[in-house]
Coordinates of C-alpha atoms in Angstrom, one line a residue:
Chain A
M9 CA 100.6 -108.7 22.6
F10 CA 102.0 -105.4 21.4
Q11 CA 98.5 -103.9 20.8
N12 CA 97.5 -104.9 24.4
R13 CA 100.8 -103.0 25.8
T14 CA 99.8 -99.6 23.7
G15 CA 96.2 -100.3 25.0
Q16 CA 97.3 -100.4 28.7
I17 CA 99.6 -97.3 28.2
K18 CA 96.6 -95.7 26.8
T19 CA 94.6 -96.4 29.9
F20 CA 97.3 -95.4 32.1
F21 CA 97.1 -91.9 30.6
R22 CA 93.2 -91.8 30.8
Q23 CA 93.9 -92.8 34.4
W24 CA 96.0 -90.1 35.1
Q25 CA 94.2 -89.0 38.2
L26 CA 94.1 -92.2 39.9
Q27 CA 97.7 -92.9 38.7
S28 CA 98.5 -89.5 40.4
M29 CA 97.2 -90.8 43.7
V30 CA 99.4 -94.1 43.8
I31 CA 102.4 -92.9 42.3
P32 CA 103.5 -90.5 44.9
G33 CA 102.7 -93.4 47.3
I34 CA 105.2 -95.7 45.3
I35 CA 108.0 -92.9 45.5
W36 CA 107.7 -92.7 48.9
M37 CA 108.1 -96.4 49.4
I38 CA 111.1 -96.5 47.2
I39 CA 112.6 -93.4 48.9
F40 CA 111.7 -94.4 52.7
C41 CA 111.9 -98.4 52.2
Y42 CA 114.0 -99.6 49.6
L43 CA 116.9 -96.8 49.9
P44 CA 117.5 -98.2 53.3
M45 CA 117.7 -101.7 52.2
L46 CA 119.9 -100.5 49.7
W47 CA 122.2 -99.0 52.4
L48 CA 122.5 -102.3 53.9
I49 CA 125.5 -103.0 51.8
I50 CA 127.8 -101.0 54.1
A51 CA 127.5 -104.1 56.3
F52 CA 130.2 -105.4 53.9
M53 CA 132.3 -102.0 54.0
D54 CA 134.4 -99.8 55.9
F55 CA 131.7 -97.1 55.8
S56 CA 132.2 -93.5 57.0
I57 CA 129.3 -91.1 57.0
A58 CA 131.9 -88.3 55.7
R59 CA 132.5 -89.7 52.4
P60 CA 130.3 -91.1 49.6
M61 CA 128.9 -94.7 50.0
L62 CA 131.1 -96.0 46.9
E63 CA 134.3 -94.6 47.9
S64 CA 134.4 -96.8 51.2
P65 CA 136.4 -99.8 50.6
F66 CA 134.6 -103.4 50.7
V67 CA 135.8 -105.4 53.3
G68 CA 133.6 -108.7 52.9
L69 CA 132.6 -110.4 56.0
K70 CA 135.0 -108.8 58.3
H71 CA 132.3 -107.2 60.5
F72 CA 130.1 -110.2 60.8
Q73 CA 133.4 -112.2 62.1
A74 CA 133.9 -109.3 64.5
F75 CA 130.5 -109.4 66.2
L76 CA 130.4 -113.0 66.0
T77 CA 133.7 -112.9 68.3
D78 CA 132.0 -110.0 70.8
D79 CA 131.0 -111.1 74.2
R80 CA 128.6 -108.2 74.3
F81 CA 127.0 -109.1 71.2
W82 CA 126.4 -112.6 72.6
R83 CA 125.1 -111.1 76.1
S84 CA 122.5 -109.3 73.9
I85 CA 121.4 -112.3 72.2
R86 CA 121.2 -114.1 75.5
N87 CA 119.1 -110.9 76.9
T88 CA 116.9 -110.7 74.0
L89 CA 115.8 -114.5 74.2
G90 CA 115.4 -114.3 77.8
M91 CA 113.3 -111.5 77.6
S92 CA 111.1 -112.8 74.6
S93 CA 111.1 -116.3 76.1
I94 CA 109.4 -114.9 79.5
K95 CA 107.1 -112.7 77.3
L96 CA 106.0 -115.8 75.1
V97 CA 105.5 -118.5 77.5
L98 CA 104.1 -116.2 80.5
G99 CA 102.9 -113.3 78.6
F100 CA 101.0 -114.5 75.4
P101 CA 97.9 -116.6 77.3
I102 CA 97.5 -113.7 79.6
P103 CA 95.4 -111.6 77.0
I104 CA 93.6 -115.0 75.7
L105 CA 92.4 -115.7 79.3
F106 CA 91.5 -112.0 80.0
A107 CA 89.3 -112.2 76.7
L108 CA 87.9 -115.5 77.9
M109 CA 86.9 -114.2 81.1
L110 CA 85.7 -110.9 79.9
N111 CA 83.7 -113.0 77.1
E112 CA 81.4 -114.6 79.9
I113 CA 80.4 -111.3 81.5
R114 CA 76.8 -111.0 80.9
S115 CA 76.1 -107.6 81.4
I116 CA 76.8 -105.7 78.0
R117 CA 77.6 -102.3 79.8
F118 CA 79.9 -103.5 82.2
K119 CA 81.6 -105.5 79.6
R120 CA 82.1 -102.6 77.4
T121 CA 83.3 -100.4 80.5
V122 CA 85.9 -102.9 81.5
Q123 CA 87.1 -103.1 78.0
T124 CA 87.3 -99.5 77.6
I125 CA 89.2 -99.1 80.7
S126 CA 91.7 -101.9 79.9
Y127 CA 92.7 -100.2 76.4
L128 CA 93.5 -97.1 78.3
P129 CA 97.4 -98.0 79.3
H130 CA 98.2 -99.0 75.8
F131 CA 97.7 -95.2 74.8
I132 CA 99.9 -93.9 77.8
A133 CA 103.3 -93.0 76.4
W134 CA 106.2 -95.4 77.8
T135 CA 107.9 -92.2 79.0
I136 CA 105.0 -92.1 81.5
F137 CA 104.5 -95.5 82.3
G138 CA 108.3 -96.2 82.4
G139 CA 108.3 -93.2 84.9
I140 CA 106.0 -95.1 87.3
M141 CA 107.7 -98.2 87.3
L142 CA 110.8 -96.3 88.0
N143 CA 109.3 -94.7 90.8
W144 CA 107.6 -97.9 92.2
L145 CA 110.8 -99.9 92.1
G146 CA 113.3 -97.2 93.6
E147 CA 113.9 -96.2 97.0
G148 CA 110.8 -95.7 99.5
G149 CA 108.6 -96.9 96.4
M150 CA 105.4 -98.8 96.5
I151 CA 107.3 -102.1 95.8
N152 CA 109.8 -101.7 98.6
Q153 CA 107.0 -100.7 100.8
L154 CA 104.8 -103.6 100.1
M155 CA 107.5 -106.1 100.3
M156 CA 108.7 -104.6 103.7
A157 CA 105.0 -104.5 105.3
L158 CA 104.6 -108.2 104.3
G159 CA 108.1 -108.9 105.7
L160 CA 109.6 -110.3 102.6
Q161 CA 112.6 -108.4 102.9
E162 CA 114.3 -106.5 105.6
R163 CA 115.7 -103.4 103.9
E164 CA 115.3 -101.5 100.8
I165 CA 116.4 -102.8 97.5
L166 CA 117.0 -100.9 94.5
F167 CA 115.4 -103.2 92.1
N168 CA 116.1 -101.4 88.9
S169 CA 119.6 -101.2 89.4
E170 CA 119.7 -105.0 90.6
P171 CA 120.6 -106.6 87.0
S172 CA 118.7 -110.0 87.9
Y173 CA 115.3 -108.4 88.1
F174 CA 115.5 -106.6 85.0
W175 CA 113.8 -109.1 82.6
W176 CA 110.9 -109.6 85.2
I177 CA 110.3 -105.8 85.3
T178 CA 110.2 -105.5 81.2
Y179 CA 107.6 -108.6 81.6
F180 CA 105.4 -107.3 84.3
S181 CA 105.2 -103.5 83.1
D182 CA 104.8 -104.9 79.4
T183 CA 101.9 -107.2 80.9
L184 CA 100.3 -104.2 82.8
K185 CA 100.3 -102.0 79.9
E186 CA 99.2 -104.1 76.9
T187 CA 97.0 -106.7 78.2
G188 CA 93.8 -104.9 77.7
W189 CA 95.0 -103.9 74.3
G190 CA 96.5 -107.5 73.1
A191 CA 92.9 -108.9 74.2
I192 CA 91.1 -106.7 71.3
I193 CA 91.6 -109.1 68.7
Y194 CA 90.5 -112.4 70.4
I195 CA 87.2 -110.3 71.6
A196 CA 86.6 -109.4 67.9
A197 CA 86.9 -113.0 67.0
M198 CA 84.7 -114.2 70.0
A199 CA 82.0 -111.8 68.9
G200 CA 81.9 -113.8 65.5
I201 CA 81.0 -117.1 67.0
D202 CA 77.5 -118.3 66.2
P203 CA 75.5 -118.2 69.4
G204 CA 73.6 -121.3 68.1
L205 CA 76.8 -123.4 69.0
Y206 CA 76.6 -122.5 72.6
E207 CA 73.0 -123.3 72.7
A208 CA 73.2 -126.4 71.1
A209 CA 76.4 -127.4 73.6
E210 CA 74.0 -126.3 76.4
L211 CA 71.4 -128.7 75.3
D212 CA 74.1 -131.6 75.1
G213 CA 74.6 -130.9 78.6
A214 CA 78.0 -129.0 78.2
N215 CA 79.0 -127.0 81.3
R216 CA 80.6 -123.5 81.2
W217 CA 84.0 -124.8 81.5
K218 CA 83.4 -127.5 78.3
R219 CA 81.8 -124.7 76.4
M220 CA 84.7 -122.6 77.0
W221 CA 87.1 -125.0 76.0
H222 CA 85.2 -126.8 73.1
I223 CA 83.5 -123.5 71.4
T224 CA 85.2 -120.4 72.4
I225 CA 88.7 -121.7 72.1
Q226 CA 88.3 -123.9 69.1
S227 CA 86.6 -120.8 67.3
I228 CA 89.5 -118.7 68.1
R229 CA 92.4 -121.1 67.3
P230 CA 93.1 -119.8 63.8
T231 CA 93.5 -116.1 65.6
I232 CA 95.8 -117.8 68.2
A233 CA 98.0 -119.5 65.6
I234 CA 98.5 -116.5 63.6
L235 CA 99.6 -114.3 66.5
F236 CA 101.6 -117.0 68.0
I237 CA 103.4 -117.4 64.5
L238 CA 104.1 -113.6 64.7
A239 CA 105.3 -113.7 68.1
V240 CA 107.8 -116.7 67.6
S241 CA 109.0 -114.8 64.4
G242 CA 109.6 -111.6 66.6
I243 CA 111.5 -113.4 69.2
L244 CA 114.8 -111.5 68.2
G245 CA 112.9 -108.1 68.5
S246 CA 112.4 -106.3 71.7
N247 CA 110.1 -103.2 72.8
F248 CA 113.1 -100.8 72.4
E249 CA 110.9 -97.8 73.8
Q250 CA 110.1 -100.0 76.9
I251 CA 114.0 -101.1 77.5
F252 CA 115.3 -97.7 76.5
M253 CA 113.3 -96.2 79.2
L254 CA 114.0 -98.7 82.0
K255 CA 117.8 -99.3 81.3
N256 CA 120.5 -98.0 83.1
N257 CA 124.4 -98.4 83.7
M258 CA 123.6 -100.7 86.6
N259 CA 121.3 -103.1 84.9
L260 CA 122.7 -102.7 81.2
K261 CA 124.3 -106.3 81.4
M262 CA 120.8 -107.7 81.5
A263 CA 119.1 -105.0 80.0
E264 CA 121.1 -104.8 76.6
S265 CA 118.7 -106.2 73.9
L266 CA 119.8 -107.1 70.3
D267 CA 118.1 -103.7 69.5
L268 CA 119.5 -101.8 71.9
Y269 CA 122.9 -103.2 71.0
I270 CA 122.7 -102.1 67.6
Y271 CA 121.8 -98.6 68.7
N272 CA 124.7 -98.5 71.2
M273 CA 127.1 -99.7 68.7
G274 CA 125.8 -97.8 65.5
L275 CA 124.6 -94.5 66.9
V276 CA 126.5 -93.9 70.3
S277 CA 129.8 -95.4 69.2
G278 CA 129.5 -94.5 65.6
R279 CA 130.4 -98.1 64.2
H280 CA 127.9 -97.9 61.4
S281 CA 129.0 -100.9 59.4
F282 CA 129.3 -102.9 62.4
S283 CA 125.9 -102.5 63.6
T284 CA 124.5 -102.7 60.0
A285 CA 126.0 -106.4 60.0
V286 CA 124.4 -107.5 63.2
L287 CA 121.3 -105.9 61.7
F288 CA 121.7 -107.7 58.6
A289 CA 122.1 -110.9 60.2
R290 CA 119.3 -110.5 62.4
S291 CA 116.5 -109.7 59.6
I292 CA 117.9 -113.0 57.7
V293 CA 117.5 -115.0 61.2
A294 CA 114.1 -113.4 61.9
L295 CA 112.9 -114.2 58.2
G296 CA 113.7 -117.9 58.8
L297 CA 112.2 -117.8 62.0
L298 CA 108.9 -116.7 60.5
F299 CA 109.0 -119.6 57.6
L300 CA 109.9 -122.1 60.2
A301 CA 107.1 -120.9 62.9
N302 CA 104.8 -120.9 59.9
Y303 CA 105.6 -124.4 58.7
T304 CA 105.5 -125.7 62.3
S305 CA 101.9 -124.2 62.8
K306 CA 100.7 -125.6 59.4
K307 CA 101.9 -129.3 60.3
L308 CA 100.8 -129.2 63.8
T309 CA 97.4 -127.2 63.8
G310 CA 96.6 -126.6 59.9
D311 CA 96.5 -122.9 60.7
S312 CA 99.2 -120.5 59.1
I313 CA 99.6 -116.8 57.8
Y314 CA 99.8 -118.1 54.1
Chain B
M29 CA 67.9 -129.5 94.9
D30 CA 70.0 -130.4 91.8
R31 CA 69.1 -127.6 90.0
R32 CA 69.9 -125.3 93.0
R33 CA 73.1 -126.2 93.5
R34 CA 73.9 -125.6 89.9
F35 CA 72.4 -122.4 90.1
Q36 CA 74.7 -121.6 92.9
R37 CA 77.9 -122.7 91.1
I38 CA 76.9 -120.5 88.2
G39 CA 76.4 -117.6 90.5
L40 CA 79.9 -118.0 92.5
F41 CA 81.5 -118.0 88.9
E42 CA 79.6 -114.8 88.1
V43 CA 80.8 -113.2 91.3
C44 CA 84.3 -114.3 91.1
N45 CA 84.4 -113.2 87.5
T46 CA 82.9 -109.6 88.2
L47 CA 85.6 -109.4 91.0
L48 CA 88.4 -110.2 88.8
M49 CA 87.3 -107.8 86.1
L50 CA 87.0 -105.1 88.9
A51 CA 90.5 -106.0 89.9
V52 CA 91.8 -105.6 86.2
C53 CA 90.1 -102.0 86.1
F54 CA 91.8 -101.2 89.3
I55 CA 95.0 -102.3 88.2
T56 CA 94.7 -100.5 84.9
L57 CA 93.7 -97.2 86.4
Y58 CA 95.7 -97.2 89.4
P59 CA 98.8 -96.0 87.7
M60 CA 97.2 -92.9 86.3
W61 CA 95.7 -92.2 89.8
F62 CA 99.2 -92.3 91.5
V63 CA 100.6 -89.9 88.9
L64 CA 97.7 -87.6 89.5
V65 CA 97.8 -87.7 93.4
N66 CA 101.4 -87.5 93.4
S67 CA 101.6 -84.5 91.1
L68 CA 99.0 -82.7 93.5
N69 CA 100.9 -83.3 96.4
S70 CA 102.3 -80.1 98.2
P71 CA 106.0 -79.8 97.7
Q72 CA 106.8 -80.0 101.5
Q73 CA 105.0 -83.4 101.9
A74 CA 106.4 -84.6 98.3
M75 CA 109.9 -84.3 100.2
L76 CA 108.7 -87.1 102.4
G77 CA 108.3 -89.4 99.4
T78 CA 105.6 -90.3 97.1
V79 CA 102.0 -91.2 98.6
N80 CA 100.1 -94.1 97.3
W81 CA 96.3 -93.0 97.8
F82 CA 95.7 -89.6 98.4
P83 CA 97.8 -86.2 98.4
K84 CA 98.6 -85.2 101.9
E85 CA 98.0 -81.5 101.2
L86 CA 96.6 -80.6 97.9
S87 CA 99.0 -78.0 96.1
L88 CA 99.2 -76.8 92.5
A89 CA 103.0 -75.4 93.0
S90 CA 104.4 -78.4 90.8
Y91 CA 102.1 -77.5 88.2
S92 CA 102.9 -73.8 88.2
V93 CA 106.7 -74.9 87.9
V94 CA 105.9 -77.1 84.8
L95 CA 103.6 -74.5 83.0
N96 CA 106.2 -71.8 83.7
D97 CA 109.2 -73.8 82.4
K98 CA 110.2 -72.4 79.1
S99 CA 111.9 -75.9 77.6
L100 CA 109.2 -78.0 78.6
M101 CA 106.3 -75.8 77.4
H102 CA 108.2 -75.4 74.1
G103 CA 108.4 -79.1 73.8
F104 CA 104.4 -79.2 74.3
Y105 CA 104.4 -76.5 71.3
I106 CA 106.7 -78.9 69.4
T107 CA 104.6 -82.1 70.0
T108 CA 101.3 -80.3 69.4
L109 CA 102.4 -79.0 66.3
R110 CA 104.3 -82.5 65.2
T111 CA 100.8 -84.5 65.9
V112 CA 98.7 -82.4 64.0
I113 CA 100.5 -81.9 61.1
A114 CA 101.7 -85.4 60.9
T115 CA 98.2 -87.0 61.7
V116 CA 96.6 -85.0 58.7
V117 CA 99.3 -85.8 56.5
H118 CA 99.5 -89.4 57.3
V119 CA 95.6 -89.8 57.0
L120 CA 95.2 -88.0 53.7
F121 CA 98.2 -89.4 52.0
T122 CA 97.5 -92.9 53.2
A123 CA 93.9 -92.6 52.1
I124 CA 94.7 -91.2 48.7
V125 CA 97.2 -93.9 47.9
A126 CA 94.8 -96.6 49.0
Y127 CA 92.1 -95.0 47.1
G128 CA 94.2 -95.4 44.1
L129 CA 95.0 -99.1 44.7
S130 CA 91.4 -100.1 45.4
K131 CA 90.4 -99.5 42.1
S132 CA 90.8 -103.1 40.3
N133 CA 91.1 -101.7 37.0
L134 CA 94.3 -99.4 37.8
V135 CA 97.0 -100.2 35.1
G136 CA 100.1 -101.6 37.1
R137 CA 98.2 -102.1 39.9
K138 CA 99.7 -105.6 40.9
V139 CA 103.4 -104.4 40.5
Y140 CA 102.1 -101.2 42.7
L141 CA 101.0 -104.0 45.3
K142 CA 103.9 -105.9 45.4
I143 CA 106.2 -103.2 45.8
A144 CA 104.2 -102.3 48.8
L145 CA 104.0 -105.5 50.3
I146 CA 107.5 -106.1 50.2
T147 CA 108.3 -103.2 52.4
M148 CA 105.7 -105.1 54.8
L149 CA 108.5 -108.2 55.1
F150 CA 111.8 -106.2 54.8
S151 CA 113.0 -103.1 55.9
G152 CA 116.4 -101.4 56.1
G153 CA 116.5 -101.2 59.8
L154 CA 118.0 -98.4 62.3
I155 CA 121.2 -97.6 60.9
P156 CA 120.8 -97.5 57.1
T157 CA 117.5 -95.3 58.0
F158 CA 119.6 -93.1 59.9
I159 CA 122.1 -92.7 57.5
L160 CA 119.2 -92.1 54.8
M161 CA 117.8 -89.5 57.0
T162 CA 121.0 -87.9 57.5
K163 CA 121.8 -87.8 53.6
L164 CA 118.2 -86.3 53.1
G165 CA 118.9 -83.5 55.3
L166 CA 116.2 -84.5 58.0
Y167 CA 118.5 -84.9 61.0
N168 CA 117.9 -82.4 63.4
N169 CA 114.8 -81.1 61.1
F170 CA 111.3 -80.9 62.1
W171 CA 110.1 -82.6 59.0
V172 CA 111.9 -85.8 60.4
F173 CA 108.7 -86.2 62.3
I174 CA 106.4 -85.6 59.4
I175 CA 107.7 -86.9 56.2
P176 CA 109.0 -90.6 57.1
A177 CA 105.7 -90.8 59.1
M178 CA 103.4 -90.3 56.0
Y179 CA 102.2 -93.8 55.2
S180 CA 101.9 -97.3 56.5
F181 CA 101.1 -100.2 55.0
F182 CA 99.0 -101.6 57.4
N183 CA 96.7 -98.4 57.4
M184 CA 96.6 -98.5 53.7
V185 CA 95.2 -102.0 53.7
I186 CA 92.6 -100.8 56.4
F187 CA 91.7 -98.1 54.3
M188 CA 91.6 -100.1 51.1
S189 CA 89.2 -103.0 52.6
F190 CA 87.3 -100.1 53.8
F191 CA 86.6 -98.4 50.3
R192 CA 85.9 -101.5 48.9
T193 CA 82.6 -101.7 51.2
I194 CA 81.6 -98.7 49.7
P195 CA 78.6 -99.2 47.1
D196 CA 80.0 -98.8 43.5
S197 CA 76.6 -97.2 42.6
L198 CA 77.5 -94.3 44.9
E199 CA 80.8 -93.4 42.9
E200 CA 79.1 -94.4 39.5
S201 CA 76.4 -91.8 39.7
A202 CA 78.7 -88.9 41.0
K203 CA 81.1 -89.9 38.0
V204 CA 77.8 -89.5 35.7
D205 CA 77.5 -86.2 37.3
G206 CA 80.9 -85.3 36.0
A207 CA 82.8 -85.7 39.3
S208 CA 86.5 -86.4 38.6
D209 CA 88.4 -89.1 40.6
Y210 CA 89.6 -86.5 43.1
G211 CA 86.2 -85.2 43.4
V212 CA 84.6 -88.6 43.9
L213 CA 87.2 -89.3 46.6
F214 CA 86.8 -86.1 48.6
R215 CA 83.2 -85.5 48.2
I216 CA 81.8 -89.2 48.2
V217 CA 84.3 -92.0 49.8
L218 CA 86.1 -89.9 52.5
P219 CA 83.0 -88.2 54.1
N220 CA 81.5 -92.0 54.1
S221 CA 84.6 -93.2 55.8
M222 CA 84.6 -91.4 59.2
A223 CA 84.9 -94.3 61.1
V224 CA 88.1 -95.7 59.8
I225 CA 89.5 -92.3 59.3
A226 CA 89.0 -91.2 63.0
T227 CA 90.5 -94.6 64.1
I228 CA 93.6 -94.3 62.1
A229 CA 93.9 -90.5 62.9
L230 CA 94.0 -91.8 66.7
F231 CA 96.7 -94.2 66.0
S232 CA 98.6 -91.8 64.2
A233 CA 98.1 -89.0 66.6
V234 CA 99.0 -91.2 69.7
Y235 CA 101.8 -92.5 68.2
N236 CA 103.1 -89.0 67.5
W237 CA 102.1 -87.7 70.9
N238 CA 103.8 -90.5 72.8
D239 CA 106.8 -90.8 70.7
Y240 CA 110.1 -90.3 72.4
Y241 CA 112.5 -92.0 70.6
Q242 CA 112.5 -90.3 67.3
G243 CA 113.6 -87.0 69.3
V244 CA 116.3 -89.1 71.1
I245 CA 117.8 -90.3 67.4
Y246 CA 117.2 -87.3 65.1
I247 CA 117.0 -84.4 67.2
R248 CA 119.9 -82.3 68.6
S249 CA 118.8 -78.9 68.8
Q250 CA 116.8 -77.9 72.1
D251 CA 114.3 -76.1 70.0
L252 CA 113.1 -79.0 68.3
L253 CA 112.8 -81.6 71.2
P254 CA 109.4 -82.8 71.7
M255 CA 107.7 -83.3 75.0
Q256 CA 108.0 -86.8 75.6
T257 CA 111.8 -86.8 74.5
I258 CA 112.4 -83.7 77.3
L259 CA 110.5 -85.9 79.7
Y260 CA 112.6 -89.1 79.1
K261 CA 115.5 -86.7 79.9
I262 CA 113.9 -85.6 83.2
I263 CA 112.6 -89.0 84.1
A264 CA 115.1 -91.5 83.1
E265 CA 118.4 -89.6 83.0
N266 CA 117.5 -87.5 85.7
S267 CA 118.3 -84.3 84.3
M268 CA 116.6 -81.2 85.1
S269 CA 116.3 -78.4 82.9
F270 CA 117.7 -75.1 83.8
M271 CA 114.5 -73.5 84.8
Q272 CA 113.5 -76.5 87.0
Q273 CA 116.8 -76.2 88.9
Q274 CA 116.1 -72.7 89.4
A275 CA 112.5 -73.1 90.4
M276 CA 114.0 -75.8 92.9
A277 CA 116.6 -73.3 94.3
Q278 CA 113.6 -70.8 94.8
F279 CA 111.7 -73.1 96.7
G280 CA 115.4 -73.4 99.0
A281 CA 115.5 -77.0 97.3
R282 CA 112.6 -78.1 99.0
L283 CA 110.8 -79.1 96.1
P284 CA 111.9 -82.3 95.2
G285 CA 112.2 -83.3 91.6
N286 CA 109.6 -86.1 92.2
S287 CA 106.5 -83.6 92.1
I288 CA 107.6 -81.8 89.2
K289 CA 108.2 -85.2 87.3
F290 CA 104.7 -86.2 88.0
A291 CA 103.2 -82.8 87.2
S292 CA 105.1 -83.0 83.9
M293 CA 103.9 -86.5 83.0
M294 CA 100.4 -85.3 84.0
V295 CA 100.5 -82.5 81.5
A296 CA 102.0 -84.7 78.9
T297 CA 99.3 -87.3 79.4
L298 CA 96.4 -84.9 79.9
P299 CA 95.2 -84.5 75.9
I300 CA 95.1 -88.1 75.7
L301 CA 92.9 -88.6 78.8
V302 CA 90.8 -85.8 77.2
F303 CA 90.4 -87.0 73.7
Y304 CA 90.3 -90.9 74.7
P305 CA 86.6 -91.3 75.4
F306 CA 85.6 -89.1 72.7
I307 CA 87.0 -91.5 70.0
Q308 CA 86.9 -94.7 71.9
R309 CA 83.7 -95.4 70.3
Y310 CA 85.4 -95.5 66.7
L311 CA 88.2 -97.8 68.3
V312 CA 86.5 -101.2 68.4
K313 CA 84.9 -100.9 64.9
G314 CA 88.1 -99.6 63.4
V315 CA 90.3 -102.3 65.0
M316 CA 87.7 -105.1 64.1
I317 CA 88.2 -103.8 60.3
G318 CA 92.2 -104.1 60.7
A319 CA 91.8 -107.5 62.6
I320 CA 89.6 -109.0 59.9
K321 CA 92.2 -108.0 57.3
G322 CA 95.4 -107.9 58.9

């Protein structure tokens, strides 16, 4: 045992070149990932950025009680769950459907062209994409022109100032931007399916839909399961860059997600401890959700992350 | 008869599917087209509202305002500087750590991997990270764009799994010739990993180019604001810079903010549109490597 230890230490020094590659990485992680975790302790303090951390008084669960009785907190929970549910139920299947239909295209060149084009919006900044949305949804914007031309509305509506539309705006703009990119992983999974399976099914008389259902979908099922678990466990998160871009004072009561609430309370109002308490609670719930989703998926389909 | 009918049904499906895919392409490309035509619309026409298909009168007036705007162009410079430095540093640092960790005889490898894995599951989150940056002196400091973005667990895993596919014999023969670990990494391993380097460089570059909210959170000084943060203020907060207000006054306030906005958006996106086709071919390959592992 002791000899083994000294042997390891010797090897460690003989490997100094390799070690000098890895150790800076570990130091980086300790500073930028572990130190912030340590700072989570301010959720239990009345922390002020002006004095050293340990001089701040401990206040126990005071901030946790405070946010639980804050109406704005519950509103942000509702908004987050609302937006996430729409994205989960109506958004999750769309990249799968797109990948399925793309997979049926015979011409390789056309397929590749469509794929290349469909990724493009993923690489465009939210400032640009959000800017386009704000223009389309505003006065004289395309949506108003279209709706009026179709006779669906009589006068201009400022869609982005109307809180009730906000969740749908985030859903549609996200779908528009990320569908092609979301499909990439399914397309990769479909590329790995054995073509012999299709030939055998065709000989057995399975038509196109049956082949799609029984072979393609069944083959990518583990991928779907993993992405679904991740989507469910991310239900308390939101696309901060998107919401931050599209929100305004008029729609804030439907736009303030949990992320935005933490930002507003912590960095705008300077309530660091309070905000950290919300963050802390959210991380714990999110972790629980990950385990729950994974467990449920394992029971129902046999597919899971671990 | 039966055969022919089946053939027709398949033909109909093919036609519908092709049309559907063309529709997807149109929907995807149209937003960019919309920005382009509106940025090229003449100021007088833009006053009447945005155009949907073609500019009524071609004009580069908005571009000349944007390209002469000192604050926007300084933002462009900051963004370029940030993107170049952050991408090079991220790719190098992550690759070096990944190379060390890909060696199974590395002493302490299990512990290192555990330390790395935990960072994936838990994080401090916005406020603790903000406080840390302040304490480290990175608040309102250019290096806040570089140092915290040096490393990513996910990209490290992609590098690691790629390095493991490189035949050991290649590295061993270099070692026999007297190369050090660094020599092997820089002369043998990295030159053989161009596809994965290109992919990760692309992701890192796009992130750094497009990010606006690091600038919103950490930067106060006007001189350090990245272009996307300035754009955010122009578009979402409707705040024009001093130069733009002056330019608008010069046009007798006839140049509406809209065409300036679209021209700024175009300038901010152009580098991506230019580089995208070149890097695209590495993309699928690189993402597949990531998808299989992740």
